[in-house]
JSON list of C-alpha atoms in Angstrom, two decimals:
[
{"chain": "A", "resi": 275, "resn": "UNK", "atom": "CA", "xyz": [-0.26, -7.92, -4.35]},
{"chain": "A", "resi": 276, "resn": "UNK", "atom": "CA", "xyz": [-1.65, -10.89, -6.39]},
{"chain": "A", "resi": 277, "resn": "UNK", "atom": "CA", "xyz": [-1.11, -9.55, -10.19]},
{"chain": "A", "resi": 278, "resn": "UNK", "atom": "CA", "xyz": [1.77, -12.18, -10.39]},
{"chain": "A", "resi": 279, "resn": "UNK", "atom": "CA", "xyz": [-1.10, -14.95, -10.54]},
{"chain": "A", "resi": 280, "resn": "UNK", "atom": "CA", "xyz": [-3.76, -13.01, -12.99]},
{"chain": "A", "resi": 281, "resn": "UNK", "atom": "CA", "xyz": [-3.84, -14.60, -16.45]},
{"chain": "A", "resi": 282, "resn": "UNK", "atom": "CA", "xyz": [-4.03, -12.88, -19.82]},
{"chain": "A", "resi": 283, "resn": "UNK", "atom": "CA", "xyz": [-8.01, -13.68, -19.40]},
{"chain": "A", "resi": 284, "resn": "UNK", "atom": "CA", "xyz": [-8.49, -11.93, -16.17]},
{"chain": "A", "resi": 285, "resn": "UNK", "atom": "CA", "xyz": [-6.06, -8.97, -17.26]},
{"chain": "A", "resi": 286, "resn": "UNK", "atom": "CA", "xyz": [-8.75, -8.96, -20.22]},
{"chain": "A", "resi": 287, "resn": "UNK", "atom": "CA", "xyz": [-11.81, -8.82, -18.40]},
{"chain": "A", "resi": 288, "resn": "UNK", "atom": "CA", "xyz": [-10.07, -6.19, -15.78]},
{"chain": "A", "resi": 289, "resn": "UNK", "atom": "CA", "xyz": [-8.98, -4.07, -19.31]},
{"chain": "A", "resi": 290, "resn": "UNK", "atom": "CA", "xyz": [-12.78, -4.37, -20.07]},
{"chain": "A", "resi": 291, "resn": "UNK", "atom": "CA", "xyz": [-14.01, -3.19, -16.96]},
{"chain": "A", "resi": 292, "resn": "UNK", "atom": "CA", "xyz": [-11.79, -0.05, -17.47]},
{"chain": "A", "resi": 293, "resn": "UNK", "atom": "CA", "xyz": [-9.46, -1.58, -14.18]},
{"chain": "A", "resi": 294, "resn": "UNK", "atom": "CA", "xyz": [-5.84, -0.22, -14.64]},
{"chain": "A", "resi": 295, "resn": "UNK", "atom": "CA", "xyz": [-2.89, -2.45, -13.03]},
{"chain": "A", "resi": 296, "resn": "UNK", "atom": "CA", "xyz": [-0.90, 0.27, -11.70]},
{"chain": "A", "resi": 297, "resn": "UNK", "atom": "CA", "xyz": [2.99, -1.42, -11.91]},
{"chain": "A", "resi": 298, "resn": "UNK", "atom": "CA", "xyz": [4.98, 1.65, -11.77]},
{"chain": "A", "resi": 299, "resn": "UNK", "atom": "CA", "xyz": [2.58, 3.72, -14.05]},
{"chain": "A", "resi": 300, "resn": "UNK", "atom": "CA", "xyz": [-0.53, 6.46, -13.14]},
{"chain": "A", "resi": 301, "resn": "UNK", "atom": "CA", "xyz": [-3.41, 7.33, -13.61]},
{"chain": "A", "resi": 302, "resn": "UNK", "atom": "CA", "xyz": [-5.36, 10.39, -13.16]},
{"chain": "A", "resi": 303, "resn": "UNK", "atom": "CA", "xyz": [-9.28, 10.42, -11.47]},
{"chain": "A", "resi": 304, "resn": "UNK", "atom": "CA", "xyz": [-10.91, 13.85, -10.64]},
{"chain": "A", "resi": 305, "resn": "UNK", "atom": "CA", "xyz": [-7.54, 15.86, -10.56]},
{"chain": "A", "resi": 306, "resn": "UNK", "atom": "CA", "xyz": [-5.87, 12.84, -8.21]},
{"chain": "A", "resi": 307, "resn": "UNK", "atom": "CA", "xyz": [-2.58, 11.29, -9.57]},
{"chain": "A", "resi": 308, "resn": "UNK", "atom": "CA", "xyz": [-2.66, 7.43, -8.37]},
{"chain": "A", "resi": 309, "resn": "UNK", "atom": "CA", "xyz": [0.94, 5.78, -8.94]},
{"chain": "A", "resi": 310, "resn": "UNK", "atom": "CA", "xyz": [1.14, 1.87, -8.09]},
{"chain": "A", "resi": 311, "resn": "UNK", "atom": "CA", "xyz": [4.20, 0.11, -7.67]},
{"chain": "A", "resi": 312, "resn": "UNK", "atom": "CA", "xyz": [4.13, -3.45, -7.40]},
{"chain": "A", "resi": 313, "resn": "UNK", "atom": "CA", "xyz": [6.03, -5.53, -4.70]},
{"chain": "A", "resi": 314, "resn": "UNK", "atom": "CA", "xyz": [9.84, -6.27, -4.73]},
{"chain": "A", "resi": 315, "resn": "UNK", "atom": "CA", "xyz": [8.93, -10.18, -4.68]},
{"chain": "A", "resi": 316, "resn": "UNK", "atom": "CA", "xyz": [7.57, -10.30, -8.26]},
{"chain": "A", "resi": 317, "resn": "UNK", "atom": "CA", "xyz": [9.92, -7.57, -9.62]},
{"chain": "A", "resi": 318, "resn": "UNK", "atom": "CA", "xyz": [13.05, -8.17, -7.61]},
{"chain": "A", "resi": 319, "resn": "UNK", "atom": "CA", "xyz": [13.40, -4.23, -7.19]},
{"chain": "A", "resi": 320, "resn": "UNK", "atom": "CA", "xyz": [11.88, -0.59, -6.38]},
{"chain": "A", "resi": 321, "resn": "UNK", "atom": "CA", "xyz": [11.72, 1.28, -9.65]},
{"chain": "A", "resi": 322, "resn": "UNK", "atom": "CA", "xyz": [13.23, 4.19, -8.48]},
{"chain": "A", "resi": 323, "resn": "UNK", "atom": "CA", "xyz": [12.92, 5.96, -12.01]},
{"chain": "A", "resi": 324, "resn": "UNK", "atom": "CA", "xyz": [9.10, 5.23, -11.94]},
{"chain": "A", "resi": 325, "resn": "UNK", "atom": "CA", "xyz": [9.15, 7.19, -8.31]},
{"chain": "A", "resi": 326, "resn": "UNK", "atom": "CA", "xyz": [11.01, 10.18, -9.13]},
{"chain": "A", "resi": 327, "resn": "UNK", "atom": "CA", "xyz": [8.71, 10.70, -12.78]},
{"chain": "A", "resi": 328, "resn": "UNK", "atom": "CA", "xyz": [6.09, 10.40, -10.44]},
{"chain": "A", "resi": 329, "resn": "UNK", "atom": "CA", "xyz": [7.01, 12.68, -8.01]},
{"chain": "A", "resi": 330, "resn": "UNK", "atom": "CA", "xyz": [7.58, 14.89, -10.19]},
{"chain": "A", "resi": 331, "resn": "UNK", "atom": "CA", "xyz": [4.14, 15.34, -11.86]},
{"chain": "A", "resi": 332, "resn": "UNK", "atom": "CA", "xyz": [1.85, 18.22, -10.46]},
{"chain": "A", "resi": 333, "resn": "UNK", "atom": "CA", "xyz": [-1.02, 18.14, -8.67]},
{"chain": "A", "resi": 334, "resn": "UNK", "atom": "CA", "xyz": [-2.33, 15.53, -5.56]},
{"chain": "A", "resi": 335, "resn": "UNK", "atom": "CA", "xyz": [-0.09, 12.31, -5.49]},
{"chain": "A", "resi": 336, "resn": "UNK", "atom": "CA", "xyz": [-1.47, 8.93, -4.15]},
{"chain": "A", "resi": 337, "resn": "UNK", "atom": "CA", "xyz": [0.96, 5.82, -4.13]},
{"chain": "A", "resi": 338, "resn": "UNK", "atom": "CA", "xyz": [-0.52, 2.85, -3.71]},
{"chain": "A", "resi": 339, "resn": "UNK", "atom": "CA", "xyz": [2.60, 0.42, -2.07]},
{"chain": "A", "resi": 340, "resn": "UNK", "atom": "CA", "xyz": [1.23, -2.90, -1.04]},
{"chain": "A", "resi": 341, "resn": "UNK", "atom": "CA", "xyz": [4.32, -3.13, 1.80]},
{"chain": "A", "resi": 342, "resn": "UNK", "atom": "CA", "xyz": [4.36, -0.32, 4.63]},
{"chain": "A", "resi": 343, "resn": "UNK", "atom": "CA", "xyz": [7.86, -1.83, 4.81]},
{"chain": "A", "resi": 344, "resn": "UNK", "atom": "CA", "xyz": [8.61, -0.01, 2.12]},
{"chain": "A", "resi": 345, "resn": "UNK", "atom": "CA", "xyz": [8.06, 3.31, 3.60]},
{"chain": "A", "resi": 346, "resn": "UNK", "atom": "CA", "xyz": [11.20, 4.06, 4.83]},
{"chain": "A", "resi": 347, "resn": "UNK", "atom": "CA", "xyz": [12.88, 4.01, 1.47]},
{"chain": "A", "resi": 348, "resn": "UNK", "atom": "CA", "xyz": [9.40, 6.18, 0.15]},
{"chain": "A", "resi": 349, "resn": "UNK", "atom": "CA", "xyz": [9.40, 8.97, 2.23]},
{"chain": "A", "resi": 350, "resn": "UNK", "atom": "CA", "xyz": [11.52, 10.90, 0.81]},
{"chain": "A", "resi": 351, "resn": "UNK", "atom": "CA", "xyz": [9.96, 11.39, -2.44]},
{"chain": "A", "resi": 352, "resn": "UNK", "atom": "CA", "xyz": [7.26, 14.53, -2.41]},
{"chain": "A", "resi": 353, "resn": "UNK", "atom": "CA", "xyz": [4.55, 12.04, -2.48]},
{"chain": "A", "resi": 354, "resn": "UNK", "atom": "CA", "xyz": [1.37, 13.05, -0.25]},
{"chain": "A", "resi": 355, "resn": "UNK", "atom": "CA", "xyz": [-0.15, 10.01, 0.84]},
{"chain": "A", "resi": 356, "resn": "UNK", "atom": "CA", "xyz": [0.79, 6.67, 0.03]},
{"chain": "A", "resi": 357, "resn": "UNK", "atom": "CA", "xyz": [-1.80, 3.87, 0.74]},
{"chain": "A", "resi": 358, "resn": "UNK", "atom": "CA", "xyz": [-0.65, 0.44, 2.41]},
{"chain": "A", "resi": 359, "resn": "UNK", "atom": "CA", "xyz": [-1.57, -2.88, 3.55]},
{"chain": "A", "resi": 360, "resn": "UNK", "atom": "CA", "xyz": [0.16, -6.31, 3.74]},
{"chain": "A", "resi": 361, "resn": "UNK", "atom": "CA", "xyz": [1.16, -6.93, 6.98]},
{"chain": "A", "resi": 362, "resn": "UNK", "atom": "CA", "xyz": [-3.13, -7.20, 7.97]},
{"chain": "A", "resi": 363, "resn": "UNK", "atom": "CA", "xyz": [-2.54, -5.38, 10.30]},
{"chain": "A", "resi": 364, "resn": "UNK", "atom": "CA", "xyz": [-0.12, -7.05, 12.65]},
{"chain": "A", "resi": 365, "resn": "UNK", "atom": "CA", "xyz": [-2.28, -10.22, 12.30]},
{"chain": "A", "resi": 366, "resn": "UNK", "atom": "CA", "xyz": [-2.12, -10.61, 15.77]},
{"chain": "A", "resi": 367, "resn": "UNK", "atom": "CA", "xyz": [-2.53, -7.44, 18.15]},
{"chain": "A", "resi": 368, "resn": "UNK", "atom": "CA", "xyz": [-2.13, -7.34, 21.37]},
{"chain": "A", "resi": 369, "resn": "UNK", "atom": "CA", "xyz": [-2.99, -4.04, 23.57]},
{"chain": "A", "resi": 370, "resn": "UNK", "atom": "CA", "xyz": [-3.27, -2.42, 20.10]},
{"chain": "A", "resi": 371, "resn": "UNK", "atom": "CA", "xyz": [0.20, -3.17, 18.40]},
{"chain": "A", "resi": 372, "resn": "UNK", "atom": "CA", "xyz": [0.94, -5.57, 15.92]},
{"chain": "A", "resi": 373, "resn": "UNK", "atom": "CA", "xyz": [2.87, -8.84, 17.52]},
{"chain": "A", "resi": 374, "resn": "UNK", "atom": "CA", "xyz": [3.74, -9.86, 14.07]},
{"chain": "A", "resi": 375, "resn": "UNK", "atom": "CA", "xyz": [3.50, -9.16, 10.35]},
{"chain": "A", "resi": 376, "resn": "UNK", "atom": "CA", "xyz": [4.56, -10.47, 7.34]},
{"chain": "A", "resi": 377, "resn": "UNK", "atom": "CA", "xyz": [8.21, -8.47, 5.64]},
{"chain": "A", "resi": 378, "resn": "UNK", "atom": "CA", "xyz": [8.59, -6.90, 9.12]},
{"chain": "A", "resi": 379, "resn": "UNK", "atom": "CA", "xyz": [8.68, -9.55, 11.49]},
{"chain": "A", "resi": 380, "resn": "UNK", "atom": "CA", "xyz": [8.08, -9.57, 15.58]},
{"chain": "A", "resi": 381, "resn": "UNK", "atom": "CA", "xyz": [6.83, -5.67, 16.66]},
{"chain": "A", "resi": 382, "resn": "UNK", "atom": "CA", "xyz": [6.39, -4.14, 13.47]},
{"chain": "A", "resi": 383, "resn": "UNK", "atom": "CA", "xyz": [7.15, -0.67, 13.05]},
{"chain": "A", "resi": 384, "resn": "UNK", "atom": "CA", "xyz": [4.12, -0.10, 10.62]},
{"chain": "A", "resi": 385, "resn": "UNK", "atom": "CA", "xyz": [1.30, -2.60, 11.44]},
{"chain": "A", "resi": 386, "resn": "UNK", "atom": "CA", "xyz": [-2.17, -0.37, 11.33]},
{"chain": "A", "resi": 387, "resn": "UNK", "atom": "CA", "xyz": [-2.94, 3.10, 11.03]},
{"chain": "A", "resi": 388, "resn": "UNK", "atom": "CA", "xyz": [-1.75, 6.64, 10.08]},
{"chain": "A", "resi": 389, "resn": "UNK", "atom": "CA", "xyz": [1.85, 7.22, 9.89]},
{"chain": "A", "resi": 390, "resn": "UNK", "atom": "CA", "xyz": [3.68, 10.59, 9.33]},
{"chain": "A", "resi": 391, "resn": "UNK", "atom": "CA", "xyz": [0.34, 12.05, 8.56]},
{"chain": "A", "resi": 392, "resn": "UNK", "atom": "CA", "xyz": [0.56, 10.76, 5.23]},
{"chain": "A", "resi": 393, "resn": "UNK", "atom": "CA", "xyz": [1.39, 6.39, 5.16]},
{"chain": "A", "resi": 394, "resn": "UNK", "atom": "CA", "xyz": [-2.54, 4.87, 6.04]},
{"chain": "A", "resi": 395, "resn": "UNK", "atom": "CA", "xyz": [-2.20, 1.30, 6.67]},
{"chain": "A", "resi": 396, "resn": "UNK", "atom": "CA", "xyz": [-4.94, -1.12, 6.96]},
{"chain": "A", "resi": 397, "resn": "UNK", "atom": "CA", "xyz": [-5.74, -4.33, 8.26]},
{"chain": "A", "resi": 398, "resn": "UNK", "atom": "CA", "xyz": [-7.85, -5.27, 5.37]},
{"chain": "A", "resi": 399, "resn": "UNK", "atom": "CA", "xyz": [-10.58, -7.96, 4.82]},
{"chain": "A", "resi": 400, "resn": "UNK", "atom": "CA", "xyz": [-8.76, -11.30, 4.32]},
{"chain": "A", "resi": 401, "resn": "UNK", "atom": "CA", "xyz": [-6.64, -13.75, 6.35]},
{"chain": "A", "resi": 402, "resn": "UNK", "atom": "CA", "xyz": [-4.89, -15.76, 3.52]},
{"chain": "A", "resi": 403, "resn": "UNK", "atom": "CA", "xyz": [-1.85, -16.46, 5.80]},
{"chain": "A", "resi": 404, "resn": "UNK", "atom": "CA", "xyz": [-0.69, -19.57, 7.87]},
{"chain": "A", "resi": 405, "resn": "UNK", "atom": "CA", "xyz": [-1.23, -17.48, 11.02]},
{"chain": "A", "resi": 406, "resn": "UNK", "atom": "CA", "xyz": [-4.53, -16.35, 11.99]},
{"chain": "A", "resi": 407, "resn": "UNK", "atom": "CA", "xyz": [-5.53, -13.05, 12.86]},
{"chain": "A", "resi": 408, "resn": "UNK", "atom": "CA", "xyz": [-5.91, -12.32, 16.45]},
{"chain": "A", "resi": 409, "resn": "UNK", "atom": "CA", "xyz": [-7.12, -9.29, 18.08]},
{"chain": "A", "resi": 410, "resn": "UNK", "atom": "CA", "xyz": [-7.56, -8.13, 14.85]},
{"chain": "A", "resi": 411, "resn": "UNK", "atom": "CA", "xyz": [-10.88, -7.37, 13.23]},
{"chain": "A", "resi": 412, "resn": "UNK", "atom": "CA", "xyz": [-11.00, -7.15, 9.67]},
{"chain": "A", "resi": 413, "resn": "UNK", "atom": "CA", "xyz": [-11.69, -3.86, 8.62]},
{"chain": "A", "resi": 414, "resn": "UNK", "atom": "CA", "xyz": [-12.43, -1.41, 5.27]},
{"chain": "A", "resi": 415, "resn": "UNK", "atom": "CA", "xyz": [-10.77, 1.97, 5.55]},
{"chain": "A", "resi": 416, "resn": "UNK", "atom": "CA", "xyz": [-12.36, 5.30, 4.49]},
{"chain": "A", "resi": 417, "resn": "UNK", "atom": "CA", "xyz": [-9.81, 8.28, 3.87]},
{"chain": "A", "resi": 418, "resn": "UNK", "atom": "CA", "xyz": [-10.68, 11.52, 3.23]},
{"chain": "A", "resi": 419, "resn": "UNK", "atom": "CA", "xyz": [-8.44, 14.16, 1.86]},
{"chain": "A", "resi": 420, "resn": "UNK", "atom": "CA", "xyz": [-8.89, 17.41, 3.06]},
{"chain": "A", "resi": 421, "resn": "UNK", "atom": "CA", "xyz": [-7.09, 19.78, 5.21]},
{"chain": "A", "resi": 422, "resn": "UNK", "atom": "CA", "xyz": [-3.58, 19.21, 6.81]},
{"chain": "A", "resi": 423, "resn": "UNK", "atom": "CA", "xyz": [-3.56, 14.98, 7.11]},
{"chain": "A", "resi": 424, "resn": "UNK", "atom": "CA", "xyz": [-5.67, 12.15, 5.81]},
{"chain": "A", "resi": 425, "resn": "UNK", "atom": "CA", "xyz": [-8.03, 10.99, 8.80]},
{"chain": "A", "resi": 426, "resn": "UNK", "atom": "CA", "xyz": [-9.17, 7.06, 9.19]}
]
């Protein structure tokens, strides 16, 4: 979400620490692929040829995708769980729905929670915009893979 503001120091020290900036690459941990793609307002664009390589590799696919937004134009590739945040949640909630959230706008579609059995989006931690959150506790999500769908 924030690479666009890392310098060439902090990408060091993140290289050091064995930290992998996943911009439309993968890597591999305990037989899980994890495929990044960073947001369309640093690169201007989806990389669609990054997505399909990616779908195509074998084994247990995890896309991390900053935007939920996204997800419509995602969902299509054979990806099995793609990992969100952005919109915090709805920043403000009301009777459980997001009221608004950043790239979606008033009643987002995908504010917080499980989606399709395989989009998990989460309210995370920090409040960093203009509008304060609202019926919206910060939170840290677990997922565990097993069976037919990720649980929260």
């Amino acid at each position: 979400n924030h690479e666009l503001y890392l310098t060439e120091d902090d990408k060091a020290v993140l290289k050091d620490a064995n930290v992998a900036l996943l911009n439309n690459s993968t890597v591999e941990i305990n037989n899980f692929l994890f495929g990044g793609i960073p947001s369309k307002q640093i690169t201007g664009k989806i990389d669609t040829e990054f997505l399909a390589s990616f779908s195509e590799l074998p084994g247990y696919k995890v896309l991390l995708c900053h935007h939920p937004e996204y997800y419509d134009k995602l969902r299509s590739y054979p990806i099995n769980l793609f990992l969100s945040g952005h919109c915090h949640g709805g920043q403000i909630r009301i009777c459980n729905h997001g009221l608004f959230a950043p790239g979606q706008g008033l009643l987002p579609r995908y504010h917080h929670g499980v989606y399709d059995g395989r989009l998990v989006v989460s309210s995370g931690c920090a409040n960093t915009a203009s509008i304060p959150r609202f019926g919206n506790e910060p939170e840290v999500v677990v997922v565990r893979v097993g069976g037919s769908q990720p649980t929260q």
